[in-house]
GROMACS .gro file of N, CA and C in nm:
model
  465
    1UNK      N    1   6.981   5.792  -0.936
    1UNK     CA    2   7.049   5.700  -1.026
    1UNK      C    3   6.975   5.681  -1.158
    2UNK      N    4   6.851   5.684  -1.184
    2UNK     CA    5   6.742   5.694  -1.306
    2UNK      C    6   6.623   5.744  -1.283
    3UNK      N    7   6.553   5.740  -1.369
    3UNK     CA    8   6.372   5.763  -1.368
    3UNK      C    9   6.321   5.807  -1.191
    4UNK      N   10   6.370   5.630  -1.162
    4UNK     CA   11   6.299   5.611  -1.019
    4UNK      C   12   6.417   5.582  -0.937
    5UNK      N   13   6.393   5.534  -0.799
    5UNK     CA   14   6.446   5.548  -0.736
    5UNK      C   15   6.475   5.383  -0.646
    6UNK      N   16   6.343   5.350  -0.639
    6UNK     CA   17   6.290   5.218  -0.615
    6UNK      C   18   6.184   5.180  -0.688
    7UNK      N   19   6.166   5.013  -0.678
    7UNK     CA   20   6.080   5.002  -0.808
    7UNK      C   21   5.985   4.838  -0.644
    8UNK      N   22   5.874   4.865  -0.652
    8UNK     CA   23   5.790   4.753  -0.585
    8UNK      C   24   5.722   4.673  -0.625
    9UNK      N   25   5.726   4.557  -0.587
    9UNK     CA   26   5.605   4.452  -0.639
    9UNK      C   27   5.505   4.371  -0.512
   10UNK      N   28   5.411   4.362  -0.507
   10UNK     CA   29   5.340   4.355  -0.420
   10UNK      C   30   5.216   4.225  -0.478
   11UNK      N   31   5.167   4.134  -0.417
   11UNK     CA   32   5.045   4.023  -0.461
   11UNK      C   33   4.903   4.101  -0.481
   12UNK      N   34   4.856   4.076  -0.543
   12UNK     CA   35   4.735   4.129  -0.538
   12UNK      C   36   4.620   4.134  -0.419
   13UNK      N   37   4.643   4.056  -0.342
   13UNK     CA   38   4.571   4.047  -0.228
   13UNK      C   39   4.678   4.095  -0.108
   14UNK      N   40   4.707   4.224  -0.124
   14UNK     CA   41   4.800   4.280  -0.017
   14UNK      C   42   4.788   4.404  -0.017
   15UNK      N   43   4.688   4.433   0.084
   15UNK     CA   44   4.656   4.589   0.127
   15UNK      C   45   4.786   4.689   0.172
   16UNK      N   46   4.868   4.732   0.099
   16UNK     CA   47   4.935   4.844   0.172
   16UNK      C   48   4.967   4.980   0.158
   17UNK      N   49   5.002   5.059   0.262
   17UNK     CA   50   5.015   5.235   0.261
   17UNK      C   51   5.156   5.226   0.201
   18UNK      N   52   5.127   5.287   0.095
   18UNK     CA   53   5.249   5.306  -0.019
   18UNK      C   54   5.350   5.406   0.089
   19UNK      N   55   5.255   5.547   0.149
   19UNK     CA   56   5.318   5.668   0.229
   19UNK      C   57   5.419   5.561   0.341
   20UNK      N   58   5.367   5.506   0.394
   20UNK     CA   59   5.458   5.447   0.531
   20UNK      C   60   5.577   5.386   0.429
   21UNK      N   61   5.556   5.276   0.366
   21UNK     CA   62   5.685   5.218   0.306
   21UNK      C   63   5.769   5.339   0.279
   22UNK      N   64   5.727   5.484   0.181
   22UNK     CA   65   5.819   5.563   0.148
   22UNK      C   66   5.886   5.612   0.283
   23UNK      N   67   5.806   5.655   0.337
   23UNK     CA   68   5.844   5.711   0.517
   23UNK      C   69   5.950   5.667   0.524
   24UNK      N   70   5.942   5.512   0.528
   24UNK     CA   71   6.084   5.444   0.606
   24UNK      C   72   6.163   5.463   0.570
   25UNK      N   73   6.177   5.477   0.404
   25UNK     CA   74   6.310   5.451   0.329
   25UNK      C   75   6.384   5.626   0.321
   26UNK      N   76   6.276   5.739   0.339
   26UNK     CA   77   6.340   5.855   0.290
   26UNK      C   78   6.501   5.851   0.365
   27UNK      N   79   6.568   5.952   0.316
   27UNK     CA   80   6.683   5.958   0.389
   27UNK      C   81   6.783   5.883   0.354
   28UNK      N   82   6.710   5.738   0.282
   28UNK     CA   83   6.847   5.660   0.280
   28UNK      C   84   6.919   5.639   0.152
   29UNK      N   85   7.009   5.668   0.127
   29UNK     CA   86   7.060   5.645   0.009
   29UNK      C   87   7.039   5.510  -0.128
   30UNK      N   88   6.970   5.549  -0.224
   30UNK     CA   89   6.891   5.456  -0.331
   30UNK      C   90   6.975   5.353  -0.379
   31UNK      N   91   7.050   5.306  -0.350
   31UNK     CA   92   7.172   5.228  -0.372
   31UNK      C   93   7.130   5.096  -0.310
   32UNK      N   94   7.165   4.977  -0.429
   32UNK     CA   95   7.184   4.825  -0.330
   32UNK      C   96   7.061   4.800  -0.216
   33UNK      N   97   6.955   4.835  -0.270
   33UNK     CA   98   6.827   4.891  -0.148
   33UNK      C   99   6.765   4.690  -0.190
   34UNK      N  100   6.723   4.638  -0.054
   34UNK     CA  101   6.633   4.517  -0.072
   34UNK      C  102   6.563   4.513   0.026
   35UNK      N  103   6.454   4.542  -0.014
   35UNK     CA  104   6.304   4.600   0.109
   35UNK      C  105   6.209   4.461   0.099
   36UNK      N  106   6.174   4.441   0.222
   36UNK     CA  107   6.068   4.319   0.225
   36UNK      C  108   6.071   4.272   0.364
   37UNK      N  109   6.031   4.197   0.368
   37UNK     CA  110   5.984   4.090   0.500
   37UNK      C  111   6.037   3.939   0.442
   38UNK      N  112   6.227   3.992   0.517
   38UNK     CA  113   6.309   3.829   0.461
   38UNK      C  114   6.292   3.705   0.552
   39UNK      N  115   6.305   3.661   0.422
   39UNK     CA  116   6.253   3.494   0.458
   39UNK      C  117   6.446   3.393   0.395
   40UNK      N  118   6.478   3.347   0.478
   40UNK     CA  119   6.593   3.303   0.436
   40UNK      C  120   6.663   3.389   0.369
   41UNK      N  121   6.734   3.373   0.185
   41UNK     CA  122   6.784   3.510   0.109
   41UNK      C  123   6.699   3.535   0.042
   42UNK      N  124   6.570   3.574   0.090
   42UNK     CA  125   6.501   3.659  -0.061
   42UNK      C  126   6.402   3.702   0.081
   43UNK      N  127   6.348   3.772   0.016
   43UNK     CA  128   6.173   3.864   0.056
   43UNK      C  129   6.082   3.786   0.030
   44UNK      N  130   6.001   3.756   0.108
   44UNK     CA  131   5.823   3.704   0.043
   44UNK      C  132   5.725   3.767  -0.018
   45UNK      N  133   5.712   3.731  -0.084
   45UNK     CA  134   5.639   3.781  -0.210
   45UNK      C  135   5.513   3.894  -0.200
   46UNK      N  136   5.446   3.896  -0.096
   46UNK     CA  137   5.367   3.969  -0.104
   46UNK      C  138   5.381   4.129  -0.098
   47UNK      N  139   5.512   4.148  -0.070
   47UNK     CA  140   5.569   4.291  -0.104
   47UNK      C  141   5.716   4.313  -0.124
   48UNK      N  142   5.778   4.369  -0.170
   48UNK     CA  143   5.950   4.348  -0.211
   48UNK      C  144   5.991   4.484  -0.311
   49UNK      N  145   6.097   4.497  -0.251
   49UNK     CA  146   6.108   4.647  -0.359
   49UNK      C  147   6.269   4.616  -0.374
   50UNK      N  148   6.302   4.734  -0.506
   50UNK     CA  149   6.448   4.671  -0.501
   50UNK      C  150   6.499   4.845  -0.582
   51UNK      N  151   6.581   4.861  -0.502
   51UNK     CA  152   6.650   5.015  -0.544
   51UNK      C  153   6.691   4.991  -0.765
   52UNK      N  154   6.706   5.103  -0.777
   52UNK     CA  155   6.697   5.105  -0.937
   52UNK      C  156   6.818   5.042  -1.017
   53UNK      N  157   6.929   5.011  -0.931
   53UNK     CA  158   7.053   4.986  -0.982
   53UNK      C  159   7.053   4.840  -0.950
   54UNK      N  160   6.953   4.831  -0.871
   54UNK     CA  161   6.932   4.630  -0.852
   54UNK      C  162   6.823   4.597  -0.985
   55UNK      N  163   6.727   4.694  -1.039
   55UNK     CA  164   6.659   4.671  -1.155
   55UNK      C  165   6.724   4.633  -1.261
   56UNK      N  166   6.846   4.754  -1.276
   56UNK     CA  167   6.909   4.723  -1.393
   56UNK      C  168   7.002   4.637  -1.394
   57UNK      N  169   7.028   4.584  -1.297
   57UNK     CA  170   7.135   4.442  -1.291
   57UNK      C  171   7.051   4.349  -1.309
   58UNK      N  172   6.909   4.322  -1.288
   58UNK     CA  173   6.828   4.224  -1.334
   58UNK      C  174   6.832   4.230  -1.452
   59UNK      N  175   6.779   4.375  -1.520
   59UNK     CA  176   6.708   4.350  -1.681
   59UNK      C  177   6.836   4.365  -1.735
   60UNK      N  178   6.966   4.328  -1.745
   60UNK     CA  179   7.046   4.338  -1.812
   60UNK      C  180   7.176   4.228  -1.793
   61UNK      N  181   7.197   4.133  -1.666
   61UNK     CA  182   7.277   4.007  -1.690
   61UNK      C  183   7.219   3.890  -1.747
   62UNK      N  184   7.343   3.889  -1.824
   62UNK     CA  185   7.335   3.764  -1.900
   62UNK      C  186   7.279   3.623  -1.809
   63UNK      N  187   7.293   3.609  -1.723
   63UNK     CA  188   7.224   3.466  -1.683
   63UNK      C  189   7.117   3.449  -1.639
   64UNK      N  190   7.082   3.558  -1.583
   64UNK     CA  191   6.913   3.557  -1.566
   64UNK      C  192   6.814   3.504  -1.636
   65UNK      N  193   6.847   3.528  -1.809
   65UNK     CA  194   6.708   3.470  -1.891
   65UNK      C  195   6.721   3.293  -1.888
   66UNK      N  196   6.817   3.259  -1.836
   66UNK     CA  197   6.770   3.116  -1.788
   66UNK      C  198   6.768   3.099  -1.686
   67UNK      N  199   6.738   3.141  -1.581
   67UNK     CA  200   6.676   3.160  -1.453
   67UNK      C  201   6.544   3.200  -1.460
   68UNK      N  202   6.415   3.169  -1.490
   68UNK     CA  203   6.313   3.244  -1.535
   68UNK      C  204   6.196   3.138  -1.463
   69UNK      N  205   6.246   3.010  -1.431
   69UNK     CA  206   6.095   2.899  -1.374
   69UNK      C  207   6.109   2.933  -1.219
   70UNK      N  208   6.026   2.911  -1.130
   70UNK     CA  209   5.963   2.890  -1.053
   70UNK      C  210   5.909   3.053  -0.991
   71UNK      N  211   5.878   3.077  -0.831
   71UNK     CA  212   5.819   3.150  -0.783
   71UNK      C  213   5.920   3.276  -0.786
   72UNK      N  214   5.837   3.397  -0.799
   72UNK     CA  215   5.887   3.512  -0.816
   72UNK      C  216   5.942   3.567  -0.733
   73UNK      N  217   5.934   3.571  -0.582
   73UNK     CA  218   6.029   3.588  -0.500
   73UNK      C  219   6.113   3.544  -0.461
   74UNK      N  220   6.111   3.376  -0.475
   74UNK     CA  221   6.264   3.287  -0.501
   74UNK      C  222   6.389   3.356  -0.564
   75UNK      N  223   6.278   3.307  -0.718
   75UNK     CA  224   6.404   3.354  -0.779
   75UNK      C  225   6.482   3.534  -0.808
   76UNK      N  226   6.418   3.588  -0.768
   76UNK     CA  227   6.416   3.751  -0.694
   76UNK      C  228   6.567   3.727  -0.616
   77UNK      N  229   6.563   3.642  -0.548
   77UNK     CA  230   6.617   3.659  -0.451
   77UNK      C  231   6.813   3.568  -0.508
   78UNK      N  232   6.782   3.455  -0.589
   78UNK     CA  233   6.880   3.352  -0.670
   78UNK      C  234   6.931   3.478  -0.767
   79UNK      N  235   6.844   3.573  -0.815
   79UNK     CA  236   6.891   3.691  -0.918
   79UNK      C  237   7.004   3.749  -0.848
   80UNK      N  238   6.990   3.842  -0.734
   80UNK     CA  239   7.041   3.894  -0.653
   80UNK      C  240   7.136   3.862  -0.568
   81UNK      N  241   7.166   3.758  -0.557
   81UNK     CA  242   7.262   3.683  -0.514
   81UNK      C  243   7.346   3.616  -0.612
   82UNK      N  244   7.362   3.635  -0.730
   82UNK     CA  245   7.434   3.614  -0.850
   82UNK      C  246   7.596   3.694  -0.806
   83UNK      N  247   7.548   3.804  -0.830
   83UNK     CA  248   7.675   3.863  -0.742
   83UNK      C  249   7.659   3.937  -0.572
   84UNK      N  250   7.739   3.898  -0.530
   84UNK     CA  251   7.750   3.887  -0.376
   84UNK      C  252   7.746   4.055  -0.317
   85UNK      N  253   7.795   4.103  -0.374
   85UNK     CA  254   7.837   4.282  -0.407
   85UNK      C  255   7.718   4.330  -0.442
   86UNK      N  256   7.626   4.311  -0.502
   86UNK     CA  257   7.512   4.406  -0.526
   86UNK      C  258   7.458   4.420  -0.385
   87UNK      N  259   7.386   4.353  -0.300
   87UNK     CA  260   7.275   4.394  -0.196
   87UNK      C  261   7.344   4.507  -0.051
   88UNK      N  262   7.374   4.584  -0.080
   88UNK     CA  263   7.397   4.660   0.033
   88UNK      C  264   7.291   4.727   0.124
   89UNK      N  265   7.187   4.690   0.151
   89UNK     CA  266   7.124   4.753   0.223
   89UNK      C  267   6.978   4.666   0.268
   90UNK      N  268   6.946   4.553   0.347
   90UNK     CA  269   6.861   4.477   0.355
   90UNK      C  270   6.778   4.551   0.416
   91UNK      N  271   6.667   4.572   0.385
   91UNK     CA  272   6.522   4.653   0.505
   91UNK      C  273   6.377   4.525   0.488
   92UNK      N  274   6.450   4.482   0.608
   92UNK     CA  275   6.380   4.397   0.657
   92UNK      C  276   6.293   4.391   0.743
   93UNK      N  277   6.160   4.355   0.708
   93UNK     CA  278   6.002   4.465   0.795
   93UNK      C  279   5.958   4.321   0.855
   94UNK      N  280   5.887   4.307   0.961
   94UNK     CA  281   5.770   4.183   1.008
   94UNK      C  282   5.698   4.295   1.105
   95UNK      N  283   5.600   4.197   1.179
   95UNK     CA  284   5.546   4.258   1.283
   95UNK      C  285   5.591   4.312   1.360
   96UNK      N  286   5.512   4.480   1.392
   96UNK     CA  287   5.384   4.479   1.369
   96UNK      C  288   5.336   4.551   1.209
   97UNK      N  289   5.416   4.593   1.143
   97UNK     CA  290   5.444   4.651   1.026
   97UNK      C  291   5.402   4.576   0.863
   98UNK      N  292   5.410   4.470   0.942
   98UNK     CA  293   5.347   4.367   0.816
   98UNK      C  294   5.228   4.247   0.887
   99UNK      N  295   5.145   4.185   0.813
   99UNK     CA  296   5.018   4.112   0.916
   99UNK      C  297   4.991   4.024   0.797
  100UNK      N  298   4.991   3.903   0.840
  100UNK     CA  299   4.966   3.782   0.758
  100UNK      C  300   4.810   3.739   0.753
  101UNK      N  301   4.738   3.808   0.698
  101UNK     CA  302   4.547   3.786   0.787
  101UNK      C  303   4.571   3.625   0.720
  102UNK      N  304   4.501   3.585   0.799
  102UNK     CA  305   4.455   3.401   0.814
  102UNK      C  306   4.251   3.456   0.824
  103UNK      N  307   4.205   3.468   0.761
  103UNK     CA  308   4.065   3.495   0.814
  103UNK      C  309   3.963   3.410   0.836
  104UNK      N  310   3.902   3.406   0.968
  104UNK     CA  311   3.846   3.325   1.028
  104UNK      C  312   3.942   3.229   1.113
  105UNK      N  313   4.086   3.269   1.094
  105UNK     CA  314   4.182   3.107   1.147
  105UNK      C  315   4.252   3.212   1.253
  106UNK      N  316   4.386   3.226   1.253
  106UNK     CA  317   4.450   3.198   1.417
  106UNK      C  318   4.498   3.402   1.400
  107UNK      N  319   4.476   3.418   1.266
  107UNK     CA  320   4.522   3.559   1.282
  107UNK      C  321   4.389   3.637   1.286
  108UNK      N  322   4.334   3.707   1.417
  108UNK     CA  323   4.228   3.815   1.368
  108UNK      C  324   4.266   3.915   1.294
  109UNK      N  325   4.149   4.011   1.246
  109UNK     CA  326   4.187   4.114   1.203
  109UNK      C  327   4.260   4.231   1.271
  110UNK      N  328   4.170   4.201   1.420
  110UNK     CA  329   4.201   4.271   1.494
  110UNK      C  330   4.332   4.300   1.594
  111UNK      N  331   4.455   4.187   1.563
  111UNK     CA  332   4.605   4.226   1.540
  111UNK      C  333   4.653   4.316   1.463
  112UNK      N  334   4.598   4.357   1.369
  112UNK     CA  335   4.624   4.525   1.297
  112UNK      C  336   4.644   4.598   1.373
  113UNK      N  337   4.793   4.690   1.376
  113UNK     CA  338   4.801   4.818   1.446
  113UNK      C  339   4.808   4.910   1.355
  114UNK      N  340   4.843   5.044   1.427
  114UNK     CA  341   4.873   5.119   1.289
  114UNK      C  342   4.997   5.159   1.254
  115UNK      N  343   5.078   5.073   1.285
  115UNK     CA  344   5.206   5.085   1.264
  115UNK      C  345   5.206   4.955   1.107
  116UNK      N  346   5.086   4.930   1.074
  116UNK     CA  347   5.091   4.836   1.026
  116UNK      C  348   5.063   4.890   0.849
  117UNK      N  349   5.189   4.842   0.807
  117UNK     CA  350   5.141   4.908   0.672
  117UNK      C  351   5.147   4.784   0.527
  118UNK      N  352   5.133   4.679   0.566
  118UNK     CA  353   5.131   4.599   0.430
  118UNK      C  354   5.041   4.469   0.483
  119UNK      N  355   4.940   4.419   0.463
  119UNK     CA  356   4.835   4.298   0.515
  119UNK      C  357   4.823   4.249   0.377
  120UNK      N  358   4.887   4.136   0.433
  120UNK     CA  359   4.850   3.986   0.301
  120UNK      C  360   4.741   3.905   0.310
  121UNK      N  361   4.685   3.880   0.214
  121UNK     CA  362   4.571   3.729   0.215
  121UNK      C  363   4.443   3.857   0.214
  122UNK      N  364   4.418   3.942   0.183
  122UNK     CA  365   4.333   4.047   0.168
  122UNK      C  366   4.283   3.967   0.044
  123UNK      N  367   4.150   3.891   0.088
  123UNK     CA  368   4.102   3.858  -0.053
  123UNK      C  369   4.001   3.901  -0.091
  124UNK      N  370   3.874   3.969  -0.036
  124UNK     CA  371   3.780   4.019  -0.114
  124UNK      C  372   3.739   4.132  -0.061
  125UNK      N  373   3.708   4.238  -0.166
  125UNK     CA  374   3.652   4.375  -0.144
  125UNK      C  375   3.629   4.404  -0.016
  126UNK      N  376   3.558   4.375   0.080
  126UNK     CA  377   3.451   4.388   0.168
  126UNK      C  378   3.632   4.393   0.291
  127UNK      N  379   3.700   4.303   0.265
  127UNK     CA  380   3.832   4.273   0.329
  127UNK      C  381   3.949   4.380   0.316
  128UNK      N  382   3.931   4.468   0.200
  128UNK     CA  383   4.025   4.590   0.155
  128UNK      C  384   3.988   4.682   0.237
  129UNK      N  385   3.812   4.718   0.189
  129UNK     CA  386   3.742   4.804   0.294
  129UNK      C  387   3.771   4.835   0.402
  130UNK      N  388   3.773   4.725   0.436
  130UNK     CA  389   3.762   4.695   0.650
  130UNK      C  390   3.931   4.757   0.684
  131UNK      N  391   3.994   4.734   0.607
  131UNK     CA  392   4.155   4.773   0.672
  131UNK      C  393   4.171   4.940   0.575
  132UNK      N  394   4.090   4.945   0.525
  132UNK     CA  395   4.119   5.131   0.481
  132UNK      C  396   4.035   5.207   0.542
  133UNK      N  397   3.908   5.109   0.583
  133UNK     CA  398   3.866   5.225   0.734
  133UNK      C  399   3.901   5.209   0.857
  134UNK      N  400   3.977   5.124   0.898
  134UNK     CA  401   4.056   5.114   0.959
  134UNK      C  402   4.236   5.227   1.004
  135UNK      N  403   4.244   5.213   0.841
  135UNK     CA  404   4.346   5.298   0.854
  135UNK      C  405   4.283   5.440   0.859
  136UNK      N  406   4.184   5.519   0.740
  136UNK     CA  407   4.110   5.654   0.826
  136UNK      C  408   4.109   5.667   0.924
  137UNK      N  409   4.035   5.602   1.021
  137UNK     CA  410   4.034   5.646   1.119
  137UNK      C  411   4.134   5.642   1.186
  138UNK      N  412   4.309   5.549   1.217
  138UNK     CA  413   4.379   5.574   1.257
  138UNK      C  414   4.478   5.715   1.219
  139UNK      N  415   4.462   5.735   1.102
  139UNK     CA  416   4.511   5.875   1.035
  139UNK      C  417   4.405   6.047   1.101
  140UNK      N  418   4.283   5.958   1.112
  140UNK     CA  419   4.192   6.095   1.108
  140UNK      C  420   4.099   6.070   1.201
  141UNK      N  421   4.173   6.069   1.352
  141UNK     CA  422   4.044   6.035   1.481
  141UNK      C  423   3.962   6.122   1.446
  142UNK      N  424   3.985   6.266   1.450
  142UNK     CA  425   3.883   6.373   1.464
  142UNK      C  426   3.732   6.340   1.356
  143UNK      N  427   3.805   6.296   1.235
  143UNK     CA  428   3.654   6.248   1.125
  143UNK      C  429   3.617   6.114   1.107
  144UNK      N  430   3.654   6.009   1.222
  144UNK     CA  431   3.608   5.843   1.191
  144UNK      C  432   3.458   5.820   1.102
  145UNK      N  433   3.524   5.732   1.035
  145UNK     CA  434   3.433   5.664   0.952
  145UNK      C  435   3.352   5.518   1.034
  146UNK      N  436   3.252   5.456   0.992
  146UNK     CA  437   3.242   5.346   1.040
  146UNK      C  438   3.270   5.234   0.983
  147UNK      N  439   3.322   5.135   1.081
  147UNK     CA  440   3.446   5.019   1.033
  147UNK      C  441   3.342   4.872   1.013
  148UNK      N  442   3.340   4.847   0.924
  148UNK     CA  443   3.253   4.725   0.868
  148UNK      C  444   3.302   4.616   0.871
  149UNK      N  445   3.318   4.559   0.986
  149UNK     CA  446   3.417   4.421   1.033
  149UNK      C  447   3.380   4.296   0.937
  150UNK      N  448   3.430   4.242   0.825
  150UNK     CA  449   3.424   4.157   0.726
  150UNK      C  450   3.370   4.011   0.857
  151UNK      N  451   3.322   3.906   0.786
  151UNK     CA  452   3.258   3.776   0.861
  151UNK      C  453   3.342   3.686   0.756
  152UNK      N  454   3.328   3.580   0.773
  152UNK     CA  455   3.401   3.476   0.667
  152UNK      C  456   3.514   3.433   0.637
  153UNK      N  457   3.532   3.398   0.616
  153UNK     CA  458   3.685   3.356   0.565
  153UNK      C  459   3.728   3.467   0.412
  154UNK      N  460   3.858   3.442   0.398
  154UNK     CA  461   3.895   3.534   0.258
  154UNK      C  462   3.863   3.442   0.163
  155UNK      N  463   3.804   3.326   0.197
  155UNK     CA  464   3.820   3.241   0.012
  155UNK      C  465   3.734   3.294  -0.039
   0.00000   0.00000   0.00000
């Protein structure tokens, strides 16, 4: 339909395998596409993608530019529901595929599978680390790396 095909937005503290998200979607036709982990009518913010013909219905209706205050996946979602006819295709991900780390609190790390491709609340370096050697070695038993289990909380 243009350039791209799908277009993603993701929090900064959200570790994920770009390859798995594409995985899921190959095959399916780029049309009316709304990818995320839904929460009522919209996606939560920490990852959300939206096929290219839902882009250009954003950057181009008129009512949107006064729709512009509060949180970005809200109103993501108030955009998109403007007209009822755009969303044909909801891909809607949770566990085990998505992982909410709480660190130090009720979520270990060690609920990570490797089916798991997007971890939120990833807040410091040492915390990125730990879930990309994590994922090596789930990709590459034969060459494991060693996995440096983060201590602390993410603040």
């Amino acid at each position: 339909p243009g350039r791209y095909d799908m277009v993603f937005k993701a929090d900064d503290d959200t570790y994920m395998q770009l390859d798995r998200v594409v995985a899921e979607l190959e095959g399916k036709e780029p049309l009316g596409i709304y990818y995320g982990y839904r929460y009522l009518d919209y996606m939560a913010g920490w990852l959300a993608g939206v096929s290219w013909d839902l882009v250009k219905f954003i950057a181009t209706d008129p009512r949107i530019p006064s729709m512009i205050v509060g949180h970005e996946d809200l109103l993501m979602g108030k955009w998109l529901h403007l007209d009822n006819d755009l969303i044909k295709q909801w891909f809607n991900f949770g566990p085990p595929k998505i992982h909410d780390q709480i660190w130090g609190g009720i979520n270990d790390p060690m609920d990570w599978s490797p089916k798991t491709f997007c971890i939120h609340r990833v807040k410091k370096p040492e915390h990125f680390l730990y879930f990309a050697e994590l994922d090596h070695n789930e990709r590459h038993p034969e060459d494991p790396i060693a996995v440096h289990r983060p201590t602390g909380t993410g603040k």
